[in-house]
Amino acid sequence: MATFLYKLGRLSFRRRHFVALIWVALLTLAGAGAASAPAAGNSSFSIPGTEAQKAFDLLEQRFPGTSADGATARVVFKAPSGEKMTDPGNKATVQDTVKELSDGSEVVRVTDPYQAKAVSKDGTIAYAQVSYKVSGMELDDAAKDALKDSAQDARKAGLTVEIGGDALQAVPHTGSSEIIGIAVAAVVLVITFGSLVAAGLPLLTALIGVGIGVSAITGLASALDLGSTTSTLAMMIGLAVGIDYALFIVSRYRAELAEGREREEAAGRAVGTAGSAVVFAGLTVVIALVGLSVVNIPMLTKMGIAAAGTVAIAVLIALTMIPALLGFAGRKVKPMGEKGKLPGRAKKQDEPGEQGKPAKPNLGTRWASFVVRRPLAVLLLGVIGLGAAAIPATSLELGLPDDGSQPTSTTQRRAYDLLSEGFGPGFNGPLMVVVDAKNSDDPKAVFTQTGDEIKGLKDVVTVTPAQPNKAGDTATITVIPGSQPSSVTTENLVHGIRDAGAGIKADTDANVLVTGSTAMNIDVSEKLNDALVPYLVLVVGLAFLLLIVVFRSILVPLKAALGFLLSVMAALGAVVAVFQWGWLSGLMGVEQTGPVMSMMPIFMVGVVFGLAMDYEVFLVTRMREAYVHGEKPAQAVVTGFRHGARVVTAAAVIMMAVFAGFIGSSESMVKMIGFGLAIAVFFDAFIVRMAIVPAVLALLDRKAWWLPKWLDRALPNVDVEGEGLRATSGDDDGDRALIRV
């Protein structure tokens, strides 16, 4: 592989105009497609195999034309202080609003609060429910504007009016903190390279790669039902890995120049060595993201594949466009150690094998030497620290965000609070029970029996009379819980109804199914929990095999996987502490604590595992190469840190900054993922890879690199160390440090 990538790097350097033209053309094409495509909406939930989805599908069959998947809006009215919604003036205003709402071409029906008995007991709050023909993501702007205008007219009459439901769902925005994250990355790159030109290359290529990836996602959003969150997450991950991969190759290029090689040769060697590590690091990320498809949740699968595509683009750009831009930059990118005008330039140090020792070892060398001298103490301190951070994860509660998790500044959240105030917290998460009595002898009796049994369950506030279809063989029953939708009590009620349905099935041969957004969220959470272990086995197993090929060792990949589990558990603990317990919630902009998003653990496992393997590959390949060339195991660890710690540290800080930039998002899911990934990178890069990994390698000594001879013969030789470049370049000298990323 190293030889092929070496030739690719040299070719890209020589044909830089052609390479640059190809990428600019791809960016232009993707941008044009995105500009002409419909805007992305919120991806619809379709969860194959769950009871909630089966009930939803049954409604489509037995209640045709009711637009069961259509958007809904709850227009909530509150009377001025001292007045009631039943007062003549207020009643007339509400009825005028209902009439105005009914005029929309996409509106199926609007319920009158006074006919539907949708007025609170104290008479101060009422609501009208608007049902649409199309889903929220398909609802046109004219319908949304009409909804807002109707509410505004009622406000002018003196009422407090707020709108809940999915009809007004908006594309999330990340705010200025995302720009701050990119700015921090730029500063770190300038400090690392000591050159504006060298620092600008990783940023430029990362932005081009993300531009292509996100534009392609935007262009395909309508056709593939990709939600707005999909492009946001692809941008988050694409920026982080794009900058990091380019950073490693540019740094390696400068190291090659410092050894006296010509620029084209240096570019080829940079791609052939550091580029090999980029390929394998990128492959682990892609495996982790594509592996999300095993969960069998279409939305999560699409998110993973879209993000994986952006990562693949980042790898290709790093391997081709970086050497091309290095050719354009010429002498503006200086060799490592050459004096520059900007702060942060690397100082020239003696290389291994030269006479004498470096006058002043760098920080990476000093730290690695300390760890090698005291490996057990460092290992215990790192494990205990991560274990303490992981303690909150033991109280992890999972759920999916609803309007109650929105910022208090939004009308959806204010409508949620008004409904809770007037009708109770469970009113925001009604359960729809679908009774399929087609095979029953007396459907009406089954409907009555089902309603009576549900009334006898705990935490039930209201059970509406059964509403049968025209055929009379299927009916819907609405159940209002006493607790909020995301509570454990409501989850227990859903299971209680399903248990009661099993008894009804045995007695009458009728199927009782529970659906609605609350039941769907509960089913999604359980499906994700069930899929977590198989997903871990698949992703970690594939990556373990890949790392055996890369490192030609059994214990090193095993150590990498165990270290990842430590960091991801600690990161989950931090997420629970902030978003569930409320620690530092004000600093993070978390206005409402509650259950952790149900897809957070499995998504974090996928992404963090891929990113964790990045640093594992970049650091440990250099250690292995030093060991293969005759250094003692402990000295090989120090050598790896001498050449890699500075750049890996910069890469981790950049990735943390990019992820942290998304904490300012208006979307609670994006905010949580941004924080979780940022803290996970911190734990994994600075505690696991920088402390626990060298400590374990020092303790294992030569056993770390053990591989059975039969397995060594069976494994393909991917040549990550770049041994094949000696024959290619005809250079037998100075090749002892081929992976100084």
C-alpha positions as a printed Julia matrix, in Angstrom:
741×3 Matrix{Float64}:
   0.0     0.0     0.0
   2.76    2.44    0.9
   4.28    2.11   -2.59
   0.96    2.74   -4.32
   0.23    5.78   -2.15
   3.79    7.04   -2.7
   3.2     7.0    -6.47
  -0.21    8.62   -6.0
   1.33   11.42   -3.93
   4.02   12.13   -6.53
   1.48   12.03   -9.35
  -0.81   14.46   -7.51
   2.14   16.77   -6.87
   3.17   16.78  -10.58
  -0.37   16.99  -11.96
  -1.54   19.45   -9.33
  -3.5    21.64  -11.77
  -5.49   18.63  -12.97
  -6.11   17.33   -9.42
  -7.23   20.74   -8.16
  -9.53   21.14  -11.17
 -11.21   17.78  -10.48
 -11.98   18.65   -6.85
 -13.17   22.17   -7.67
 -15.42   20.7   -10.38
 -16.86   18.18   -7.92
 -17.49   20.94   -5.39
 -19.21   23.07   -8.04
 -21.33   20.17   -9.24
 -22.39   19.21   -5.71
 -23.11   22.84   -4.85
 -25.28   23.28   -7.94
 -27.22   20.14   -7.07
 -27.76   21.33   -3.51
 -28.9    24.77   -4.65
 -31.55   23.35   -6.96
 -32.81   20.66   -4.56
 -35.71   21.05   -2.09
 -34.71   21.98    1.45
 -34.14   19.14    3.9
 -36.8    18.5     6.46
 -36.98   16.28    9.5
 -36.61   12.65    8.54
 -39.7    10.59    9.24
 -39.58    7.82   11.8
 -40.0     4.37   10.33
 -38.96    1.67   12.74
 -39.45   -1.77   11.14
 -40.45   -4.54   13.5
 -41.7    -2.41   16.4
 -45.25   -2.63   17.7
 -45.75    1.12   17.29
 -44.83    0.86   13.6
 -47.13   -2.14   13.08
 -50.01   -0.17   14.59
 -49.2     2.8    12.4
 -49.23    0.61    9.29
 -52.54   -0.93   10.38
 -54.07    2.55   10.7
 -53.05    3.29    7.12
 -54.93    0.17    5.95
 -58.07    0.34    8.11
 -58.52    4.14    8.23
 -57.69    5.22    4.65
 -57.65    8.93    3.9
 -57.1     9.99    7.51
 -53.48   11.01    6.85
 -52.2     9.2     9.89
 -48.66   10.29    9.03
 -49.66   13.91    8.46
 -48.29   16.8    10.47
 -50.21   18.08   13.48
 -50.26   21.4    15.28
 -51.79   22.24   18.63
 -52.78   25.88   18.88
 -52.96   26.56   22.62
 -54.93   29.53   23.95
 -54.71   31.05   27.43
 -57.13   33.66   28.69
 -55.89   36.94   30.19
 -55.63   37.09   33.97
 -59.05   37.09   35.59
 -60.81   35.83   32.47
 -61.8    32.41   31.14
 -61.75   30.87   27.71
 -65.53   30.39   27.96
 -66.14   34.14   28.12
 -68.04   35.26   25.01
 -65.29   37.51   23.63
 -62.56   34.91   24.06
 -64.8    32.16   22.68
 -65.53   34.24   19.57
 -61.8    34.87   19.03
 -61.01   31.15   19.24
 -63.81   30.21   16.85
 -62.63   32.84   14.36
 -59.14   31.36   14.6
 -60.5    27.83   14.03
 -62.37   29.03   10.94
 -59.25   30.77    9.64
 -57.14   27.64   10.21
 -59.64   25.47    8.29
 -59.13   27.42    5.06
 -55.71   25.92    4.24
 -55.48   23.63    1.22
 -53.31   21.11    3.11
 -55.53   21.06    6.22
 -57.56   17.88    6.82
 -59.5    19.04    9.88
 -59.41   21.45   12.8
 -61.03   20.56   16.12
 -63.14   23.2    17.87
 -62.06   23.3    21.56
 -65.63   23.82   22.73
 -67.08   20.91   20.77
 -64.14   18.59   21.53
 -64.18   19.51   25.25
 -60.61   20.71   24.95
 -60.93   23.35   27.67
 -59.14   22.95   31.0
 -61.15   22.41   34.19
 -60.43   25.91   35.46
 -61.45   27.33   32.07
 -58.24   29.31   31.5
 -56.62   27.17   28.77
 -57.99   25.62   25.58
 -56.48   24.14   22.44
 -57.4    23.46   18.83
 -55.71   20.61   16.97
 -54.89   21.06   13.28
 -54.27   17.94   11.17
 -52.57   18.17    7.78
 -52.53   15.93    4.71
 -48.73   15.84    4.48
 -45.91   15.24    6.95
 -44.09   18.07    8.68
 -41.14   17.88    6.31
 -43.46   18.18    3.29
 -45.61   21.01    4.66
 -45.07   24.1     2.51
 -44.11   27.49    3.87
 -47.49   29.01    3.02
 -49.26   26.6     5.38
 -46.77   27.33    8.16
 -47.15   31.08    7.63
 -50.94   30.77    7.74
 -50.64   28.89   11.04
 -48.44   31.61   12.53
 -50.66   34.42   11.19
 -53.76   32.87   12.75
 -52.04   32.71   16.11
 -50.88   36.31   15.77
 -54.44   37.5    15.07
 -55.63   35.81   18.27
 -52.79   37.43   20.2
 -53.92   40.85   19.02
 -57.29   40.12   20.6
 -55.58   39.74   23.99
 -55.08   35.97   24.25
 -51.79   34.17   24.89
 -51.33   31.82   21.93
 -48.57   29.24   21.4
 -48.18   26.48   18.8
 -46.93   22.95   19.49
 -46.64   19.81   17.4
 -44.44   18.92   14.44
 -45.93   21.34   11.92
 -43.46   24.1    12.8
 -40.33   21.98   13.12
 -37.44   24.04   11.84
 -34.01   23.19   10.47
 -31.6    23.39   13.42
 -28.93   26.06   13.5
 -25.59   25.76   15.21
 -24.94   29.41   15.98
 -21.66   31.28   16.16
 -19.97   28.66   18.35
 -19.38   26.49   15.26
 -17.34   29.34   13.72
 -15.46   29.68   17.0
 -14.56   25.98   16.81
 -13.1    26.41   13.33
 -11.23   29.52   14.51
  -9.69   27.55   17.38
  -8.62   24.88   14.89
  -6.96   27.56   12.76
  -5.04   28.93   15.75
  -3.85   25.45   16.75
  -2.66   24.78   13.19
  -0.71   28.07   13.08
   0.94   27.28   16.41
   1.76   23.73   15.28
   3.24   24.66   11.9
   4.43   28.21   12.57
   3.24   29.14    9.05
  -0.03   30.58    7.78
   0.27   28.73    4.48
   0.98   25.34    6.05
  -1.82   25.92    8.58
  -4.26   26.94    5.87
  -3.89   23.75    3.81
  -5.7    21.4     6.26
  -8.48   23.96    6.77
  -8.93   24.53    3.05
  -9.05   20.85    2.12
 -11.35   20.0     5.06
 -13.79   22.73    4.04
 -13.75   21.53    0.42
 -14.38   17.93    1.49
 -17.2    18.92    3.83
 -18.61   21.21    1.15
 -18.8    18.31   -1.31
 -20.2    15.88    1.25
 -22.83   18.19    2.75
 -23.86   19.52   -0.67
 -24.37   15.97   -1.92
 -26.45   15.16    1.17
 -28.52   18.32    0.67
 -29.07   17.52   -2.99
 -30.29   14.0    -2.15
 -32.22   14.95    1.0
 -35.66   15.01   -0.57
 -35.2    11.88   -2.68
 -33.72    9.79    0.15
 -35.72   11.31    3.03
 -32.6    12.62    4.75
 -33.34   14.79    7.77
 -31.69   18.14    8.41
 -29.74   16.56   11.28
 -28.02   14.22    8.81
 -26.08   17.01    7.09
 -25.23   18.65   10.42
 -23.65   15.48   11.8
 -21.83   14.79    8.52
 -20.39   18.3     8.67
 -19.35   17.83   12.3
 -17.46   14.59   11.68
 -16.19   15.54    8.21
 -14.6    18.76    9.47
 -12.91   17.04   12.39
 -11.37   14.14   10.49
 -10.67   16.23    7.38
  -8.5    18.66    9.31
  -6.78   15.88   11.23
  -5.92   13.75    8.2
  -4.51   16.69    6.29
  -2.59   17.77    9.39
  -0.77   14.44    9.61
   0.24   14.44    5.96
   1.43   18.07    5.93
   3.43   17.44    9.1
   5.03   14.35    7.57
   5.84   16.34    4.41
   7.7    18.95    6.45
   9.63   16.19    8.24
  10.68   14.73    4.88
  11.85   18.15    3.71
  13.9    18.46    6.88
  15.72   15.27    5.89
  16.85   16.95    2.68
  14.5    15.4     0.14
  13.17   17.21   -2.91
   9.61   18.49   -2.63
   8.05   15.99   -5.02
   9.82   13.11   -3.31
   8.8    14.47    0.1
   5.17   14.68   -1.01
   5.27   11.09   -2.26
   6.81    9.81    0.95
   4.36   11.8     3.09
   1.41   10.21    1.32
   3.07    6.79    1.26
   3.72    6.72    5.01
   1.37    9.06    6.89
  -1.15    8.48    4.1
  -1.17    4.75    4.87
  -2.09    5.55    8.46
  -4.8     7.93    7.18
  -6.31    5.17    5.04
  -6.54    2.71    7.91
  -7.71    5.34   10.38
 -10.39    6.47    7.94
 -11.39    2.87    7.31
 -12.05    2.3    11.01
 -14.28    5.39   11.12
 -16.19    4.25    8.02
 -16.65    0.74    9.46
 -18.02    2.22   12.68
 -20.44    4.55   10.89
 -21.69    2.11    8.27
 -22.07   -0.49   11.01
 -24.92    1.61   12.44
 -27.09   -0.04    9.79
 -27.25   -3.23   11.93
 -29.59   -1.38   14.29
 -32.21   -1.41   11.49
 -33.44    2.12   12.15
 -33.56    3.82    8.74
 -32.86    7.31   10.08
 -29.77    6.15   11.97
 -28.58    4.11    8.99
 -28.85    7.14    6.71
 -27.0     9.33    9.21
 -24.18    6.79    9.48
 -23.81    6.22    5.74
 -23.91    9.96    4.98
 -21.24   10.69    7.59
 -19.15    7.74    6.35
 -19.3     9.13    2.82
 -18.02   12.48    4.08
 -15.16   10.71    5.88
 -14.27    8.8     2.7
 -14.13   12.1     0.8
 -11.87   13.53    3.52
  -9.46   10.59    3.08
  -9.37   10.95   -0.72
  -8.77   14.7    -0.5
  -5.96   14.21    2.02
  -4.26   11.69   -0.3
  -4.59   13.74   -3.51
  -5.38   17.39   -2.97
  -2.92   17.93   -0.13
   0.12   16.94   -2.25
  -1.31   19.03   -5.1
  -1.62   22.1    -2.88
   1.85   21.46   -1.48
   3.06   21.71   -5.06
   1.31   25.07   -5.47
   2.68   26.33   -2.12
   6.28   25.57   -3.06
   8.81   27.05   -0.65
   6.12   28.75    1.43
   5.78   25.45    3.32
   9.09   25.19    5.14
  10.9    22.08    6.39
  10.28   21.09    9.99
  12.62   22.97   12.29
  13.37   25.81    9.87
  12.95   29.17   11.5
   9.75   31.03   10.79
   8.29   34.36   11.78
   5.24   32.91   13.51
   5.15   31.38   17.0
   4.94   27.66   17.51
   7.64   26.59   15.03
   9.24   23.26   15.83
  12.85   23.32   16.94
  15.44   21.25   15.2
  16.35   18.16   17.13
  18.77   15.35   16.6
  17.21   12.29   15.04
  17.66    8.74   16.35
  20.88    7.18   15.19
  22.87   10.42   15.01
  25.79   10.99   17.29
  24.96   12.69   20.56
  21.63   13.3    22.16
  19.09   16.08   21.63
  20.08   19.09   23.68
  16.53   19.59   24.86
  14.03   16.73   24.45
  10.56   17.87   23.45
   7.53   17.55   25.72
   6.4    14.3    24.07
   9.79   12.71   24.76
   9.84   13.86   28.38
   6.29   12.65   29.01
   6.86    9.24   27.41
  10.08    8.8    29.39
   8.17    9.55   32.59
   5.43    7.03   31.74
   7.96    4.33   30.83
   9.67    4.81   34.21
   6.41    4.64   36.19
   4.0     2.65   34.01
   1.97    1.02   36.79
   1.25    4.29   38.61
   0.21    6.04   35.39
  -1.98    3.09   34.37
  -3.77    2.94   37.71
  -4.3     6.71   37.83
  -5.73    6.76   34.3
  -8.05    3.8    34.85
  -9.3     5.09   38.22
  -9.89    8.58   36.79
 -11.91    7.3    33.83
 -13.76    4.89   36.11
 -14.8     7.78   38.36
 -15.99    9.79   35.35
 -18.04    6.79   34.21
 -19.97    6.44   37.49
 -22.92    8.66   36.39
 -23.45    6.32   33.42
 -24.83    3.74   35.87
 -27.98    5.89   36.23
 -28.38    6.41   32.48
 -31.99    6.93   31.37
 -32.78    6.89   27.67
 -35.49    8.63   25.68
 -36.08   10.74   22.6
 -36.45   14.53   22.68
 -39.89   16.11   22.45
 -41.16   19.68   22.68
 -40.42   19.63   26.41
 -36.69   19.59   25.63
 -36.9    22.65   23.37
 -35.52   26.0    24.58
 -38.04   28.08   26.56
 -37.77   30.77   23.9
 -39.59   28.6    21.34
 -43.35   28.58   20.86
 -43.31   24.76   20.83
 -41.89   24.66   24.37
 -44.3    27.32   25.64
 -47.24   25.41   24.14
 -45.95   22.25   25.86
 -45.83   24.05   29.2
 -49.32   25.54   28.77
 -50.81   22.11   27.99
 -49.07   20.65   31.05
 -50.45   23.47   33.17
 -54.01   23.12   31.91
 -54.4    19.38   31.33
 -51.5    17.66   33.1
 -48.02   16.59   31.93
 -49.24   13.41   30.26
 -51.41   15.36   27.86
 -48.31   16.15   25.79
 -47.75   12.45   25.13
 -51.09   10.75   24.48
 -51.04    7.05   23.66
 -53.06    5.7    20.77
 -54.34    2.17   21.28
 -55.35    0.38   18.07
 -57.71   -2.58   18.55
 -57.82   -4.98   15.6
 -60.96   -7.08   16.16
 -61.31   -8.36   12.61
 -61.02  -11.98   13.78
 -63.24  -11.48   16.81
 -66.9   -12.57   17.04
 -68.05   -9.37   18.77
 -65.8    -6.37   17.92
 -67.89   -3.86   19.93
 -67.55   -5.94   23.07
 -63.77   -6.17   22.51
 -63.53   -2.39   22.16
 -65.43   -1.89   25.43
 -63.39   -4.56   27.24
 -60.13   -2.99   26.11
 -61.15    0.47   27.31
 -62.28   -0.88   30.69
 -59.03   -2.79   31.27
 -56.92    0.26   30.39
 -58.91    2.4    32.86
 -57.87    0.03   35.61
 -54.14    0.54   35.02
 -51.97    2.89   37.09
 -51.12    6.4    35.85
 -54.11    6.6    33.51
 -55.92    9.96   33.59
 -58.3     9.69   30.64
 -59.47    6.93   28.29
 -61.6     8.13   25.38
 -64.43    5.99   23.96
 -63.39    3.7    21.1
 -63.62    5.23   17.63
 -64.29    2.4    15.12
 -63.63    2.56   11.38
 -66.36    2.26    8.74
 -66.05   -1.52    8.63
 -66.43   -1.69   12.41
 -63.57   -4.18   12.8
 -60.87   -1.79   14.05
 -61.01    1.04   16.58
 -58.71    3.61   18.14
 -58.67    4.54   21.83
 -56.75    7.56   23.11
 -55.12    7.2    26.53
 -53.82   10.22   28.47
 -51.1     9.25   30.99
 -50.6    11.07   34.26
 -46.87   11.55   33.72
 -44.8    13.37   31.13
 -43.96   11.51   27.89
 -40.29   10.88   28.7
 -40.88    9.51   32.21
 -40.26    5.93   33.32
 -43.84    5.84   34.62
 -45.25    6.43   31.13
 -42.97    3.71   29.76
 -44.32    1.31   32.37
 -47.87    2.25   31.35
 -47.13    1.38   27.7
 -45.86   -2.03   28.76
 -48.88   -2.44   31.04
 -51.3    -1.82   28.16
 -49.42   -4.29   26.0
 -49.52   -6.9    28.75
 -53.27   -6.38   29.06
 -53.54   -6.68   25.28
 -51.91  -10.11   25.45
 -54.7   -11.28   27.74
 -57.36   -9.84   25.44
 -55.69  -11.6    22.51
 -55.94  -14.91   24.32
 -59.64  -14.39   25.17
 -61.0   -12.78   21.99
 -58.37  -13.28   19.26
 -58.16   -9.49   18.88
 -54.86   -7.65   18.6
 -54.23   -4.64   20.84
 -51.39   -2.39   19.68
 -50.02    0.81   21.25
 -48.66    3.58   19.03
 -48.24    7.35   18.93
 -45.07    9.4    19.21
 -44.53    8.48   22.87
 -44.87    4.74   22.24
 -42.68    5.05   19.15
 -39.96    6.75   21.19
 -40.11    3.97   23.78
 -39.84    1.3    21.09
 -36.9     3.07   19.47
 -35.06    3.24   22.8
 -35.59   -0.46   23.43
 -34.53   -1.36   19.9
 -31.34    0.64   20.31
 -30.59   -1.01   23.64
 -31.07   -4.46   22.15
 -28.8    -3.62   19.21
 -25.93   -2.18   21.26
 -24.15   -5.45   22.07
 -24.4    -6.93   18.53
 -23.19   -3.6    17.15
 -20.24   -3.54   19.52
 -19.3    -7.09   18.58
 -19.51   -6.35   14.85
 -17.66   -3.03   14.8
 -15.03   -3.8    17.41
 -14.51   -7.25   15.9
 -13.94   -5.92   12.37
 -11.67   -3.14   13.6
  -9.79   -5.63   15.8
  -9.03   -7.76   12.74
  -7.99   -4.66   10.8
  -5.62   -3.54   13.55
  -4.07   -7.01   13.75
  -3.15   -6.58   10.08
  -1.8    -3.06   10.69
   0.19   -3.73   13.89
   0.87   -7.47   13.39
   0.12   -8.03   17.05
  -2.65   -9.52   19.19
  -2.27   -7.57   22.41
  -1.93   -4.09   20.88
  -5.35   -4.22   19.15
  -6.86   -5.77   22.3
  -5.44   -2.94   24.39
  -6.8    -0.42   21.88
 -10.32   -1.87   22.15
 -10.31   -1.99   25.96
  -9.02    1.57   26.15
 -11.84    2.68   23.88
 -14.43    1.11   26.18
 -12.98    3.06   29.09
 -13.13    6.38   27.26
 -16.63    5.88   25.86
 -18.03    4.91   29.28
 -16.42    7.97   30.85
 -17.87   10.15   28.08
 -21.34    8.69   28.65
 -20.93    9.46   32.33
 -20.16   13.08   31.5
 -23.22   13.27   29.22
 -25.45   11.93   32.0
 -23.97   14.39   34.5
 -24.68   17.4    32.25
 -27.86   16.55   30.35
 -29.61   14.3    32.88
 -28.35   15.51   36.26
 -27.9    19.13   35.23
 -24.26   19.66   36.2
 -22.89   22.71   34.33
 -26.14   22.75   32.34
 -26.21   26.56   32.32
 -22.72   26.7    30.84
 -23.7    24.23   28.13
 -26.97   25.99   27.33
 -29.1    23.05   28.52
 -32.43   24.6    29.56
 -34.24   21.34   30.33
 -32.63   18.23   31.8
 -34.12   14.84   31.13
 -33.35   11.41   29.69
 -30.33   11.08   27.41
 -31.24   10.74   23.75
 -31.78    7.04   23.12
 -29.49    6.86   20.09
 -26.65    8.63   21.93
 -24.87    5.53   23.34
 -24.82    3.57   20.09
 -23.94    6.62   18.0
 -21.16    7.59   20.39
 -19.82    4.03   20.34
 -19.67    4.11   16.54
 -18.1     7.51   16.07
 -15.75    7.51   19.06
 -14.42    4.05   18.23
 -13.47    5.2    14.76
 -11.84    8.39   16.05
 -10.06    6.56   18.87
  -8.46    4.22   16.37
  -7.17    7.28   14.47
  -4.83    8.22   17.29
  -4.01    4.59   17.98
  -2.86    4.11   14.38
  -0.89    7.36   14.19
   0.94    6.89   17.47
   1.52    3.15   17.58
   2.6     2.63   13.96
   5.61    4.83   14.68
   6.37    2.83   17.82
   6.14   -0.44   15.93
   8.41    0.82   13.18
  11.03    1.84   15.74
  10.76   -1.57   17.4
  11.05   -3.39   14.06
  14.22   -1.42   13.32
  15.91   -2.69   16.47
  14.94   -0.37   19.3
  14.02   -1.81   22.68
  10.28   -1.78   23.43
  10.48    1.01   26.01
  12.69    3.15   23.77
  10.3     2.55   20.83
   7.49    4.05   22.92
   9.59    7.16   23.56
  10.52    7.39   19.88
   6.87    7.22   18.87
   6.02   10.08   21.21
   9.01   12.15   20.13
   7.75   12.28   16.56
   4.0    11.97   17.03
   2.86   13.47   20.33
   2.94   17.11   19.2
   0.88   16.53   16.08
  -1.53   14.07   17.71
  -2.11   16.59   20.5
  -2.85   19.31   17.95
  -5.18   16.95   16.09
  -7.1    16.11   19.28
  -7.45   19.78   20.26
  -8.73   20.58   16.77
 -11.24   17.75   16.84
 -12.46   18.79   20.29
 -12.85   22.39   19.12
 -14.85   21.39   16.05
 -17.16   19.1    18.03
 -17.56   21.62   20.86
 -18.65   24.18   18.27
 -21.88   22.25   17.81
 -22.84   22.62   21.47
 -24.4    25.93   20.43
 -26.92   24.16   18.17
 -30.63   24.82   18.67
 -31.26   21.07   18.18
 -30.93   19.2    21.49
 -29.72   16.04   19.73
 -26.9    17.89   17.93
 -25.96   19.74   21.13
 -25.71   16.49   23.07
 -23.71   14.7    20.37
 -21.33   17.67   20.03
 -20.6    17.67   23.77
 -20.38   13.9    24.0
 -17.92   13.58   21.12
 -15.78   16.49   22.35
 -15.41   15.06   25.86
 -14.88   11.56   24.46
 -11.99   12.78   22.28
 -10.47   14.44   25.34
 -10.67   11.27   27.41
  -9.44    9.02   24.63
  -6.63   11.17   23.22
  -5.13   12.57   26.41
  -5.83    9.85   28.98
  -6.12    6.6    27.03
  -3.75    7.11   24.07
  -1.28    9.49   25.76
  -1.12    7.8    29.17
  -2.7     4.35   29.39
  -1.4     3.11   26.0
   2.32    3.84   26.65
   1.98    2.52   30.2
   0.51   -0.78   29.0
   3.12   -1.12   26.24
   5.89   -0.5    28.75
   4.49   -3.16   31.08
   4.01   -5.71   28.29
   7.52   -5.08   26.9
   8.23   -7.46   23.98
   5.01   -9.39   24.56
   3.09   -6.41   23.16
   4.34   -7.23   19.65
   3.83  -11.0    19.82
   2.01  -12.65   16.93
   1.76  -16.41   16.27
   3.98  -17.41   13.36
   1.16  -19.15   11.51
  -0.96  -16.0    11.74
   1.96  -13.82   10.66
   2.33  -15.92    7.51
  -1.41  -15.84    6.82
  -1.88  -12.08    7.19
  -1.38   -9.82    4.17
   1.54   -7.4     4.34
   0.02   -3.92    3.98
   3.38   -2.19    4.61
   2.09    0.67    6.74
   5.68    1.38    7.8
   6.71    2.06    4.2
   9.49   -0.5     3.87
   8.71   -0.84    0.16
   9.63    2.8    -0.4
  13.31    1.98   -0.08
  13.28   -0.01   -3.28
  11.02    2.52   -4.98
  13.18    5.54   -4.21
  16.52    3.79   -4.22
  17.3     5.37   -0.89
  18.67    2.96    1.66
  19.75    5.62    4.1
  17.72    7.78    6.35
  14.66    5.57    6.17
  14.55    4.7     9.8
  11.85    7.23   10.63
   9.22    6.59    8.03
   6.18    7.36   10.1
   6.97   10.67   11.76
   3.5    12.11   11.49
